[in-house]
GROMACS .gro file of C-alpha atoms in nm:
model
  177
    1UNK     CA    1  -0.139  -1.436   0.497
    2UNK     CA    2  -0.249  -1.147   0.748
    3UNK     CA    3  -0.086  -0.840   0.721
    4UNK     CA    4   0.122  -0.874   1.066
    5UNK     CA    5   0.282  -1.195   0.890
    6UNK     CA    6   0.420  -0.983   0.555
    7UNK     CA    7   0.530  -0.661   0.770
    8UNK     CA    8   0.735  -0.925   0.960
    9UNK     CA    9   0.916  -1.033   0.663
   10UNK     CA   10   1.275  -0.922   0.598
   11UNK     CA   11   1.324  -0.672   0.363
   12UNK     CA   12   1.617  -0.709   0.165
   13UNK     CA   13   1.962  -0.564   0.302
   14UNK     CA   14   1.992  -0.338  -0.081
   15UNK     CA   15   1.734  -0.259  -0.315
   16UNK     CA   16   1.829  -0.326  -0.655
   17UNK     CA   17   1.613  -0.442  -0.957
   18UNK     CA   18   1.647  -0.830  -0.871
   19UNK     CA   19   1.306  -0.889  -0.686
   20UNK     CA   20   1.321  -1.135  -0.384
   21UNK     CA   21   1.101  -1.402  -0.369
   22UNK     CA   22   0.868  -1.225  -0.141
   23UNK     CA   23   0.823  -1.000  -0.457
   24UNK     CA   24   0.769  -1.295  -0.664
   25UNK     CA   25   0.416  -1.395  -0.482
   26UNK     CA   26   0.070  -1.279  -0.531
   27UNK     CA   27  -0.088  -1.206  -0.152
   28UNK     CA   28  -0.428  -1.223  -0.085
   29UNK     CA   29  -0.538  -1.051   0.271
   30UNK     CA   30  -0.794  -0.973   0.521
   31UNK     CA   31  -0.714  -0.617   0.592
   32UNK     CA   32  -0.879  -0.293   0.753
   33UNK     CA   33  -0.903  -0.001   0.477
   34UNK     CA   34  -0.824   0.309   0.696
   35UNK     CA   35  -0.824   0.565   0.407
   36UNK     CA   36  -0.631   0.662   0.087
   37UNK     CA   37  -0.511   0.923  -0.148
   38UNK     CA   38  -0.419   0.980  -0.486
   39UNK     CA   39  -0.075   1.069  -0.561
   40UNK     CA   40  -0.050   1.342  -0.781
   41UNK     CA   41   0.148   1.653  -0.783
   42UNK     CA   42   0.487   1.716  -0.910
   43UNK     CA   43   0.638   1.386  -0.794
   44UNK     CA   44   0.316   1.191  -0.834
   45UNK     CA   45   0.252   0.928  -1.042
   46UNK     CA   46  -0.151   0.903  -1.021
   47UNK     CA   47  -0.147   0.563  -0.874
   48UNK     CA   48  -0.400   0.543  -0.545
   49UNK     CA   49  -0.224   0.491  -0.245
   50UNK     CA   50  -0.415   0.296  -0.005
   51UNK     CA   51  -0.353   0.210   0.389
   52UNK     CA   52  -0.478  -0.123   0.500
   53UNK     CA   53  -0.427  -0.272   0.858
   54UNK     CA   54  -0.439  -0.577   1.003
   55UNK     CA   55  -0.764  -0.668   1.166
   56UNK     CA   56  -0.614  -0.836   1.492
   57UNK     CA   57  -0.347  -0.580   1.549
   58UNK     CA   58  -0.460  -0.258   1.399
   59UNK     CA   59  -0.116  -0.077   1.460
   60UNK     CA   60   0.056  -0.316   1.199
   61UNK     CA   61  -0.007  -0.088   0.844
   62UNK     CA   62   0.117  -0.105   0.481
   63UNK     CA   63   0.075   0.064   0.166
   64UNK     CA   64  -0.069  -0.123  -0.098
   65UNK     CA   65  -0.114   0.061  -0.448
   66UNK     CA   66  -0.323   0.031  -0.775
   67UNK     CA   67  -0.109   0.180  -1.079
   68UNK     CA   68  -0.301   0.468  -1.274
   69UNK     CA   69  -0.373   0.387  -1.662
   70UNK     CA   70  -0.106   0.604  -1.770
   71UNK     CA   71   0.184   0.475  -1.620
   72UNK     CA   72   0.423   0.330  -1.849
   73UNK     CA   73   0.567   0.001  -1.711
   74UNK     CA   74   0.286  -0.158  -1.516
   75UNK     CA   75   0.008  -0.066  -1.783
   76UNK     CA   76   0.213  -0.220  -2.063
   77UNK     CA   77   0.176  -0.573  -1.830
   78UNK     CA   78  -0.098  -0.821  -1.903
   79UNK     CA   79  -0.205  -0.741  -1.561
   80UNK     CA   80  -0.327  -0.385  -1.735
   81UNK     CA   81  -0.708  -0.480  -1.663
   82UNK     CA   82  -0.700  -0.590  -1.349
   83UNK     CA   83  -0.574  -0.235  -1.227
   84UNK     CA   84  -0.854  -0.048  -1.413
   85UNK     CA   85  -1.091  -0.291  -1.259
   86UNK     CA   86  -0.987  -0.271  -0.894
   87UNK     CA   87  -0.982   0.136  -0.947
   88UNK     CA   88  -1.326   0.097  -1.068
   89UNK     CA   89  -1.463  -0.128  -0.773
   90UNK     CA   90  -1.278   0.157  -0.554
   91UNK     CA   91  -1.355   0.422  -0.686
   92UNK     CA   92  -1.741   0.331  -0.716
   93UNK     CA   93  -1.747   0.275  -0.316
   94UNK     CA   94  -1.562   0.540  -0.194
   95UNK     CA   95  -1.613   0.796  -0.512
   96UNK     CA   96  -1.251   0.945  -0.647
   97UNK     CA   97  -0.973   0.985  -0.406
   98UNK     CA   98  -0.798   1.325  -0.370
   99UNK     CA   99  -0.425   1.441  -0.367
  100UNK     CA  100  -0.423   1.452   0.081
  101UNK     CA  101  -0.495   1.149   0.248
  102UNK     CA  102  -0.828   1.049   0.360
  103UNK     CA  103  -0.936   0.863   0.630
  104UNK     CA  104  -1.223   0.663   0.666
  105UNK     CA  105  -1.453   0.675   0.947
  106UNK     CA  106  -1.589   0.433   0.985
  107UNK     CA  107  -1.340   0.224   0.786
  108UNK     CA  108  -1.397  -0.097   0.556
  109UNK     CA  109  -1.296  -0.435   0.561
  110UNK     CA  110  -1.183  -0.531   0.236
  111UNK     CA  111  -1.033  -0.895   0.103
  112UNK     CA  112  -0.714  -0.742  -0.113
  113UNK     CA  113  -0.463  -0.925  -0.369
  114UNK     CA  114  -0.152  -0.784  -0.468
  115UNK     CA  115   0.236  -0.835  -0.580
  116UNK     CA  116   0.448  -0.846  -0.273
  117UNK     CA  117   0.670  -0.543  -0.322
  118UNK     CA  118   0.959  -0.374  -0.097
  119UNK     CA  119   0.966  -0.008  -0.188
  120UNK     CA  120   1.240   0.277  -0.070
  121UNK     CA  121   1.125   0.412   0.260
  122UNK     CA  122   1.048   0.849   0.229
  123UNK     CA  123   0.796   0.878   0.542
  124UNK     CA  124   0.507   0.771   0.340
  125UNK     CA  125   0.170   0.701   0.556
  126UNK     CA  126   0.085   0.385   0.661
  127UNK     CA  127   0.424   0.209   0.534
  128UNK     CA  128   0.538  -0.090   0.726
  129UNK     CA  129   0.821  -0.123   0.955
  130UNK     CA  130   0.991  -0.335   0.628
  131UNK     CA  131   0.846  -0.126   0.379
  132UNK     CA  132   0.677  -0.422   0.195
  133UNK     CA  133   0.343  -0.312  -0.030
  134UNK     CA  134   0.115  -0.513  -0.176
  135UNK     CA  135   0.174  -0.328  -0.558
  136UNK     CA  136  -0.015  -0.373  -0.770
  137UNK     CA  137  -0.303  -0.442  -0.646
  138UNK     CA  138  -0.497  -0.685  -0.818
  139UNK     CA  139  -0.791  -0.760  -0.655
  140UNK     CA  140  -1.015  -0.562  -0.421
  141UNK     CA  141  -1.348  -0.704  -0.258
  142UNK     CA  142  -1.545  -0.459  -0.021
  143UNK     CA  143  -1.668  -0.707   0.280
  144UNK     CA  144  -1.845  -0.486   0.529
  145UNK     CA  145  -1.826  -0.117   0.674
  146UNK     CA  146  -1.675  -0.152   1.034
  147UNK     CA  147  -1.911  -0.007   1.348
  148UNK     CA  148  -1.800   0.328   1.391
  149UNK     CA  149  -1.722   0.213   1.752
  150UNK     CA  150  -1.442  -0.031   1.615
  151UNK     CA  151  -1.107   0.141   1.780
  152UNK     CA  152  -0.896   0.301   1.514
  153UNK     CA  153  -0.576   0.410   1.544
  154UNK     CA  154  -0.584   0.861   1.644
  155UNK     CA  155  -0.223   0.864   1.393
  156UNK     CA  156  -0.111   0.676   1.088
  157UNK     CA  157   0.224   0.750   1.078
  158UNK     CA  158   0.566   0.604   0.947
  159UNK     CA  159   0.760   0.408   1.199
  160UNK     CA  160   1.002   0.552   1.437
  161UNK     CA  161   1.204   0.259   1.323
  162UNK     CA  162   1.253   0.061   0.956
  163UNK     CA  163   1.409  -0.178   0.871
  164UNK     CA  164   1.408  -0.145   0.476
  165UNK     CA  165   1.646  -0.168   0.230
  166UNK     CA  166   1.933   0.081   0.199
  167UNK     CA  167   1.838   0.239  -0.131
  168UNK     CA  168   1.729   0.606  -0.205
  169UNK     CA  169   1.509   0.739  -0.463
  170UNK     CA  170   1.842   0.840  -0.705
  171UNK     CA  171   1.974   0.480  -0.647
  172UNK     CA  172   2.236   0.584  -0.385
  173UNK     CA  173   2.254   0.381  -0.062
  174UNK     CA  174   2.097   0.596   0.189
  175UNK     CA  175   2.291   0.730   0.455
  176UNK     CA  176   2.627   0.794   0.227
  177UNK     CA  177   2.709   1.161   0.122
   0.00000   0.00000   0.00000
């Protein structure tokens, strides 16, 4: 799939812990690495927090994440290696990410897999207009540095409009008091 093709997707109406079959499906993609970050900090949870866009239509972003080795659901999977792996192969490129957001100029094109994922939207940078993620990632392949002519986008920033599901970080629908 290209990364225009799983922002397009419909997120579902409600978040809730039943995952829709988009979130049942492993993705692999052709995507435009514009720059990461590592989220730590008082709310972080250490995972790195990638933007990739698609090649054809750089505008169209999402968020695709690789859990950190001491997080307690997704390193308890069978999946466990494949996360240290792809933090290794990223981490070797592009050396260890930091706490702000980094861009990359000139950027990378990278061949990604990852678990289709719809996540709670909070202004995060890069997310897609639906909020889908590729996380975890499972798979990262480093294909070639982009010309540092290649047209970026100036901003990466959330949409002015989402259409993601209704659910805030506490659980509550958003937009009730």
């Amino acid at each position: 799939m290209t990364i225009s093709e799983l922002v397009a997707l419909s997120a579902p109406e409600v978040l809730s812990d039943e995952r829709s079959s988009a979130e049942k499906r492993v993705y692999s993609v052709e995507a435009v690495l514009l720059g990461w970050k590592q989220e730590i900090g008082e709310h972080g949870d250490h995972d790195f927090h990638l933007v990739l866009a698609d090649p054809s239509e750089i505008t169209h972003t999402m968020i695709a994440e690789v859990p950190a080795a001491e997080c307690r659901g997704a390193c308890s999977s069978l999946q466990a290696q494949h996360y240290a792996e792809v933090r290794q192969v990223l981490t070797a490129e592009l050396a260890k990410p930091q706490a702000h957001f980094r861009r990359f100029t000139p950027a990378w094109v990278v061949r990604v897999e990852g678990v289709g994922f719809f996540d709670v939207f909070h202004g995060q940078i890069g997310v897609a207009e639906n909020c889908m993620e590729l996380h975890p990632l499972l798979k990262v392949e480093f294909v070639r540095q982009l010309s540092p002519a290649f047209p970026l986008p100036r901003r990466i920033e959330p949409p002015a409009d989402h259409h993601c599901g209704r659910l805030d970080r506490n659980g509550r629908v958003a937009d009730e008091e």
